[in-house]
């Protein structure tokens, strides 16, 4: 029987996941189906019911997108360390009647930066804007990549401090508010992990964080030049990128987790890329 997978979210009409996983399955000849499910937001326990029904119908795994990442984490029987720090799951695997939760957003982001954009993070000064789910997911993979310094800035400073306190090894990790960034010099990599771009807003980051050799990375994708990327480009950075590579790389991680083989990603990224202009 064809193995069944799905992405669950609400709304879900915008999702690229069935296309991405369909291309992966075609490339490495996997007998699997991958559909999109619009999950129920109300009542509270309806999400769990939808997941359990999918498992009962033979489902093997799911990707999870907004607004269900926290609920997916909560219903799991087992959780990876990355998912635990993020407090959120973006992928589930169903095995032997158990639900296992993972979070591949951070590793997907790191791989896009280090492999696709050829920017090894070791020894670099890295600034992350935001302390929401995506930033939380990135924290452990980023620390493991051994940057010289990792600064996380957020509007709500208590939130970013609480996040960093959960990490056992403090390493080169620092937190701050946007007002502190003015005096902190330039960064090799500035990652916008806020959701500001989704509403066309700009996080209050000063242009002084950018240098002519900096890379500016926007997690949102398909939005062309967001206010953050425009600010970076006007400040004269070396390059700008959006999160399409992260999207495809996290999908490839989930695919490898489920199927035991990692697909090629470059052709899929090229196919989904919207030019940044
Ligand atoms: P969350 O809602 O969990 O977190 C939002 C964060 O953005 C918070 O830190 C919030 O700050 C901050 N924020 C929101 N508006 C502003 C603003 N105007 N100025 C400054 N900070 C702001 O969102 P997620 O972490 O889930 O998502 C963040 C982004 O990452 C989104 O654009 C999302 O689309 C993208 N994403 C991309 C993925 C990909 O595969 N490419 C995967 C997952 C996410 P505060 O705490 O102070 O309120």
Short mmCIF file of C-alpha atoms and ligand atoms in Angstrom, two decimals:
data_model
loop_
_atom_site.label_atom_id
_atom_site.label_comp_id
_atom_site.label_asym_id
_atom_site.label_seq_id
_atom_site.Cartn_x
_atom_site.Cartn_y
_atom_site.Cartn_z
CA UNK A 1 0.00 0.00 0.00
CA UNK A 2 1.19 3.52 -0.83
CA UNK A 3 2.59 5.22 2.28
CA UNK A 4 0.63 8.31 3.26
CA UNK A 5 2.00 11.64 4.43
CA UNK A 6 0.44 15.10 4.79
CA UNK A 7 0.99 18.66 5.88
CA UNK A 8 -1.52 20.09 8.35
CA UNK A 9 -2.18 23.79 8.91
CA UNK A 10 -4.94 26.40 8.81
CA UNK A 11 -5.12 28.05 6.38
CA UNK A 12 -3.31 25.56 4.16
CA UNK A 13 -4.08 26.72 0.62
CA UNK A 14 -0.69 28.46 0.31
CA UNK A 15 1.39 25.41 1.22
CA UNK A 16 4.24 24.31 -1.05
CA UNK A 17 4.84 21.07 0.89
CA UNK A 18 2.85 18.66 -1.37
CA UNK A 19 4.77 20.00 -4.40
CA UNK A 20 8.14 19.73 -2.62
CA UNK A 21 7.56 16.20 -1.29
CA UNK A 22 6.03 15.13 -4.61
CA UNK A 23 9.22 16.21 -6.40
CA UNK A 24 11.38 14.45 -3.78
CA UNK A 25 9.35 11.22 -4.11
CA UNK A 26 9.60 11.37 -7.91
CA UNK A 27 13.35 11.95 -7.78
CA UNK A 28 14.09 8.95 -5.59
CA UNK A 29 11.19 6.79 -6.71
CA UNK A 30 9.32 6.45 -3.44
CA UNK A 31 5.84 4.96 -3.36
CA UNK A 32 4.14 7.59 -1.23
CA UNK A 33 1.31 10.11 -1.32
CA UNK A 34 1.47 13.57 0.26
CA UNK A 35 -1.64 15.69 0.76
CA UNK A 36 -2.59 18.96 2.48
CA UNK A 37 -5.04 18.88 5.39
CA UNK A 38 -6.81 21.97 6.71
CA UNK A 39 -6.80 21.21 10.44
CA UNK A 40 -9.58 22.36 12.78
CA UNK A 41 -8.74 25.34 15.01
CA UNK A 42 -11.80 24.82 17.26
CA UNK A 43 -12.62 23.04 19.52
CA UNK A 44 -9.26 22.78 21.28
CA UNK A 45 -8.91 18.99 21.09
CA UNK A 46 -10.07 18.68 17.47
CA UNK A 47 -6.48 18.91 16.16
CA UNK A 48 -5.50 15.74 18.04
CA UNK A 49 -8.59 13.99 16.65
CA UNK A 50 -7.60 14.86 13.08
CA UNK A 51 -4.05 13.56 13.59
CA UNK A 52 -5.27 10.33 15.20
CA UNK A 53 -7.74 9.78 12.34
CA UNK A 54 -4.89 10.20 9.83
CA UNK A 55 -2.79 7.66 11.74
CA UNK A 56 -5.71 5.22 11.92
CA UNK A 57 -6.10 5.51 8.13
CA UNK A 58 -2.47 4.42 7.69
CA UNK A 59 -0.65 7.78 7.86
CA UNK A 60 3.10 7.49 8.38
CA UNK A 61 4.09 11.10 8.98
CA UNK A 62 3.02 14.73 8.92
CA UNK A 63 4.51 18.15 8.51
CA UNK A 64 2.95 20.74 10.75
CA UNK A 65 2.59 24.43 10.04
CA UNK A 66 0.89 27.42 11.66
CA UNK A 67 -1.03 27.48 13.93
CA UNK A 68 -0.52 23.87 15.05
CA UNK A 69 3.19 23.53 15.86
CA UNK A 70 2.62 23.82 19.63
CA UNK A 71 -0.35 21.45 19.60
CA UNK A 72 1.62 18.90 17.57
CA UNK A 73 4.40 19.07 20.15
CA UNK A 74 1.89 18.64 22.98
CA UNK A 75 0.23 15.49 21.59
CA UNK A 76 3.52 13.65 20.94
CA UNK A 77 4.65 10.60 22.94
CA UNK A 78 8.34 11.30 22.23
CA UNK A 79 10.10 14.59 21.44
CA UNK A 80 13.55 15.39 20.11
CA UNK A 81 15.79 17.83 22.00
CA UNK A 82 15.39 20.41 19.21
CA UNK A 83 11.60 20.16 19.34
CA UNK A 84 11.71 20.39 23.14
CA UNK A 85 13.75 23.61 23.14
CA UNK A 86 11.50 25.09 20.47
CA UNK A 87 8.42 23.88 22.38
CA UNK A 88 7.09 23.15 18.91
CA UNK A 89 7.06 20.40 16.29
CA UNK A 90 7.13 20.90 12.53
CA UNK A 91 7.25 17.18 11.73
CA UNK A 92 5.63 14.08 13.22
CA UNK A 93 6.36 10.44 12.63
CA UNK A 94 3.89 7.66 13.45
CA UNK A 95 5.47 4.37 14.43
CA UNK A 96 4.19 1.43 16.46
CA UNK A 97 1.24 3.45 17.75
CA UNK A 98 3.47 6.28 19.00
CA UNK A 99 3.73 9.88 17.83
CA UNK A 100 7.30 11.21 17.62
CA UNK A 101 7.87 14.98 17.35
CA UNK A 102 10.75 16.68 15.57
CA UNK A 103 11.61 20.22 14.59
CA UNK A 104 13.66 20.60 11.40
CA UNK A 105 13.20 24.35 10.89
CA UNK A 106 16.55 25.20 12.51
CA UNK A 107 18.63 22.51 10.78
CA UNK A 108 17.00 23.42 7.47
CA UNK A 109 17.90 27.06 8.00
CA UNK A 110 21.47 26.21 8.98
CA UNK A 111 21.95 23.97 5.97
CA UNK A 112 20.64 26.63 3.61
CA UNK A 113 23.08 29.17 5.08
CA UNK A 114 26.14 26.92 5.32
CA UNK A 115 25.73 24.70 2.24
CA UNK A 116 23.56 26.57 -0.27
CA UNK A 117 24.83 30.07 0.53
CA UNK A 118 28.37 28.85 1.32
CA UNK A 119 28.57 30.71 4.61
CA UNK A 120 30.04 28.44 7.32
CA UNK A 121 28.95 29.87 10.64
CA UNK A 122 32.06 28.85 12.61
CA UNK A 123 33.95 31.89 13.87
CA UNK A 124 31.33 34.35 12.57
CA UNK A 125 29.41 37.10 14.39
CA UNK A 126 25.74 36.15 14.00
CA UNK A 127 22.69 38.25 14.89
CA UNK A 128 19.20 36.71 15.05
CA UNK A 129 16.18 39.01 15.24
CA UNK A 130 13.16 37.53 17.01
CA UNK A 131 12.48 34.95 19.70
CA UNK A 132 9.41 33.18 18.35
CA UNK A 133 9.08 29.59 17.20
CA UNK A 134 11.49 29.85 14.26
CA UNK A 135 14.23 31.53 16.33
CA UNK A 136 13.77 28.95 19.07
CA UNK A 137 14.14 26.14 16.55
CA UNK A 138 17.34 27.69 15.19
CA UNK A 139 19.06 28.10 18.54
CA UNK A 140 20.56 24.62 19.10
CA UNK A 141 21.69 24.07 15.47
CA UNK A 142 23.23 27.57 15.41
CA UNK A 143 25.14 27.00 18.67
CA UNK A 144 26.40 23.65 17.35
CA UNK A 145 27.77 25.48 14.28
CA UNK A 146 30.19 27.35 16.62
CA UNK A 147 29.77 31.01 15.74
CA UNK A 148 32.24 33.38 17.45
CA UNK A 149 29.22 35.21 18.83
CA UNK A 150 25.48 34.62 18.66
CA UNK A 151 23.32 37.59 19.63
CA UNK A 152 19.55 37.28 19.77
CA UNK A 153 17.54 40.50 19.80
CA UNK A 154 13.84 40.76 20.50
CA UNK A 155 11.28 43.43 21.31
CA UNK A 156 10.11 41.46 24.35
CA UNK A 157 13.41 41.11 26.23
CA UNK A 158 11.99 38.87 28.98
CA UNK A 159 10.99 36.37 26.29
CA UNK A 160 14.45 36.19 24.72
CA UNK A 161 16.15 35.92 28.13
CA UNK A 162 13.84 33.05 29.11
CA UNK A 163 14.70 31.27 25.86
CA UNK A 164 18.45 31.50 26.37
CA UNK A 165 18.17 30.38 30.00
CA UNK A 166 16.85 27.04 28.75
CA UNK A 167 20.07 26.34 26.87
CA UNK A 168 22.54 24.39 28.99
CA UNK A 169 25.76 25.70 27.39
CA UNK A 170 25.72 29.49 27.31
CA UNK A 171 28.79 29.63 25.00
CA UNK A 172 29.06 32.82 22.99
CA UNK A 173 25.35 33.53 23.43
CA UNK A 174 23.98 36.99 24.28
CA UNK A 175 20.57 38.60 24.27
CA UNK A 176 19.51 42.20 23.86
CA UNK A 177 16.78 44.62 22.85
CA UNK A 178 16.84 46.48 19.54
CA UNK A 179 18.02 49.66 21.28
CA UNK A 180 21.26 47.93 22.32
CA UNK A 181 22.23 46.97 18.77
CA UNK A 182 23.50 50.43 17.85
CA UNK A 183 26.66 49.96 19.91
CA UNK A 184 27.32 46.31 19.04
CA UNK A 185 29.18 46.71 15.76
CA UNK A 186 28.76 44.78 12.53
CA UNK A 187 27.70 41.17 12.04
CA UNK A 188 28.72 38.65 9.37
CA UNK A 189 25.20 37.25 9.25
CA UNK A 190 21.92 38.93 10.23
CA UNK A 191 18.86 36.64 10.27
CA UNK A 192 15.39 38.12 10.39
CA UNK A 193 13.43 35.45 12.30
CA UNK A 194 10.66 37.87 13.25
CA UNK A 195 7.25 37.70 11.59
CA UNK A 196 7.40 41.44 10.80
CA UNK A 197 7.75 40.87 7.05
CA UNK A 198 4.45 38.99 6.89
CA UNK A 199 2.71 42.33 7.49
CA UNK A 200 5.21 44.44 5.55
CA UNK A 201 6.84 45.77 8.75
CA UNK A 202 10.48 46.33 9.56
CA UNK A 203 11.94 45.20 12.89
CA UNK A 204 13.68 48.23 14.44
CA UNK A 205 17.20 47.05 13.56
CA UNK A 206 19.79 49.79 12.96
CA UNK A 207 21.69 49.72 9.62
CA UNK A 208 24.94 49.82 11.64
CA UNK A 209 24.71 46.01 12.16
CA UNK A 210 25.50 45.46 8.46
CA UNK A 211 28.90 45.62 6.76
CA UNK A 212 29.91 45.28 3.08
CA UNK A 213 30.68 41.60 3.73
CA UNK A 214 27.47 40.79 5.67
CA UNK A 215 24.80 38.36 4.52
CA UNK A 216 21.17 39.28 5.36
CA UNK A 217 18.75 36.36 5.60
CA UNK A 218 14.98 36.74 5.71
CA UNK A 219 13.02 33.71 6.95
CA UNK A 220 9.83 34.70 5.15
CA UNK A 221 9.85 33.59 1.50
CA UNK A 222 8.21 34.48 -1.77
CA UNK A 223 7.78 38.12 -0.71
CA UNK A 224 10.55 39.55 -2.88
CA UNK A 225 12.51 42.38 -1.24
CA UNK A 226 10.99 42.74 2.24
CA UNK A 227 11.59 45.95 4.25
CA UNK A 228 14.37 44.09 6.13
CA UNK A 229 16.12 42.94 2.95
CA UNK A 230 15.72 46.41 1.45
CA UNK A 231 17.34 47.96 4.54
CA UNK A 232 20.22 45.49 4.28
CA UNK A 233 20.71 46.07 0.58
CA UNK A 234 20.64 49.86 1.05
CA UNK A 235 23.27 49.41 3.77
CA UNK A 236 25.49 47.77 1.12
CA UNK A 237 25.60 44.11 2.29
CA UNK A 238 27.35 41.46 0.21
CA UNK A 239 24.19 39.42 -0.37
CA UNK A 240 20.57 38.92 0.64
CA UNK A 241 18.50 35.72 0.74
CA UNK A 242 15.00 34.69 1.70
CA UNK A 243 13.72 31.52 3.38
CA UNK A 244 12.84 29.44 0.33
CA UNK A 245 16.00 27.37 0.78
CA UNK A 246 15.15 26.83 4.45
CA UNK A 247 11.68 25.66 3.47
CA UNK A 248 13.04 23.07 1.05
CA UNK A 249 15.90 21.96 3.32
CA UNK A 250 13.61 21.38 6.34
CA UNK A 251 11.37 19.35 4.02
CA UNK A 252 14.37 17.29 2.90
CA UNK A 253 15.27 16.62 6.57
CA UNK A 254 11.74 15.39 7.29
CA UNK A 255 11.77 13.26 4.14
CA UNK A 256 15.09 11.66 5.16
CA UNK A 257 13.75 11.04 8.68
CA UNK A 258 10.68 9.27 7.31
CA UNK A 259 12.15 7.48 4.29
CA UNK A 260 15.82 6.94 5.21
CA UNK A 261 17.13 8.72 2.11
CA UNK A 262 17.85 12.41 1.64
CA UNK A 263 16.67 13.96 -1.63
CA UNK A 264 18.57 16.54 -3.71
CA UNK A 265 17.31 20.05 -3.04
CA UNK A 266 18.84 22.43 -5.58
CA UNK A 267 16.39 21.89 -8.45
CA UNK A 268 13.43 22.20 -6.06
CA UNK A 269 14.79 25.44 -4.55
CA UNK A 270 15.31 26.85 -8.05
CA UNK A 271 11.79 25.93 -9.02
CA UNK A 272 10.26 27.71 -5.99
CA UNK A 273 12.52 30.75 -5.91
CA UNK A 274 10.86 34.11 -6.45
CA UNK A 275 13.49 36.68 -7.53
CA UNK A 276 14.42 39.25 -4.89
CA UNK A 277 13.73 42.54 -6.61
P1 LIG B 1 6.24 33.72 15.94
O1 LIG B 1 4.87 34.32 15.89
O2 LIG B 1 6.48 32.53 16.77
O3 LIG B 1 7.27 34.86 16.47
C1 LIG B 1 7.19 36.16 15.99
C2 LIG B 1 8.44 36.93 16.37
O4 LIG B 1 8.48 38.12 15.57
C3 LIG B 1 8.51 37.38 17.83
O5 LIG B 1 9.85 37.35 18.28
C4 LIG B 1 8.01 38.84 17.74
O6 LIG B 1 8.58 39.65 18.75
C5 LIG B 1 8.60 39.26 16.43
N1 LIG B 1 7.93 40.37 15.76
C6 LIG B 1 6.71 40.37 15.16
N2 LIG B 1 6.46 41.58 14.59
C7 LIG B 1 7.57 42.35 14.84
C8 LIG B 1 7.94 43.68 14.50
N3 LIG B 1 7.11 44.48 13.80
N4 LIG B 1 9.12 44.15 14.92
C9 LIG B 1 9.98 43.33 15.62
N5 LIG B 1 9.69 42.06 15.98
C10 LIG B 1 8.49 41.57 15.57
O7 LIG B 1 6.65 33.49 14.42
P2 LIG B 1 7.58 32.30 13.86
O8 LIG B 1 8.82 32.27 14.65
O9 LIG B 1 6.79 31.07 13.69
O10 LIG B 1 7.89 32.85 12.36
C11 LIG B 1 8.81 33.90 12.14
C12 LIG B 1 9.05 34.06 10.65
O11 LIG B 1 9.70 32.91 10.14
C13 LIG B 1 7.79 34.24 9.81
O12 LIG B 1 8.07 35.20 8.79
C14 LIG B 1 7.57 32.87 9.19
O13 LIG B 1 6.87 32.94 7.96
C15 LIG B 1 9.02 32.46 8.96
N6 LIG B 1 9.22 31.00 8.86
C16 LIG B 1 9.82 30.53 7.72
C17 LIG B 1 10.05 29.18 7.57
C18 LIG B 1 10.70 28.70 6.32
O14 LIG B 1 10.72 27.47 6.10
N7 LIG B 1 11.28 29.56 5.51
C19 LIG B 1 9.66 28.21 8.61
C20 LIG B 1 9.09 28.81 9.80
C21 LIG B 1 8.87 30.17 9.90
P3 LIG B 1 7.93 39.77 20.26
O15 LIG B 1 8.27 38.48 20.94
O16 LIG B 1 8.66 40.91 20.85
O17 LIG B 1 6.47 39.99 20.06
#
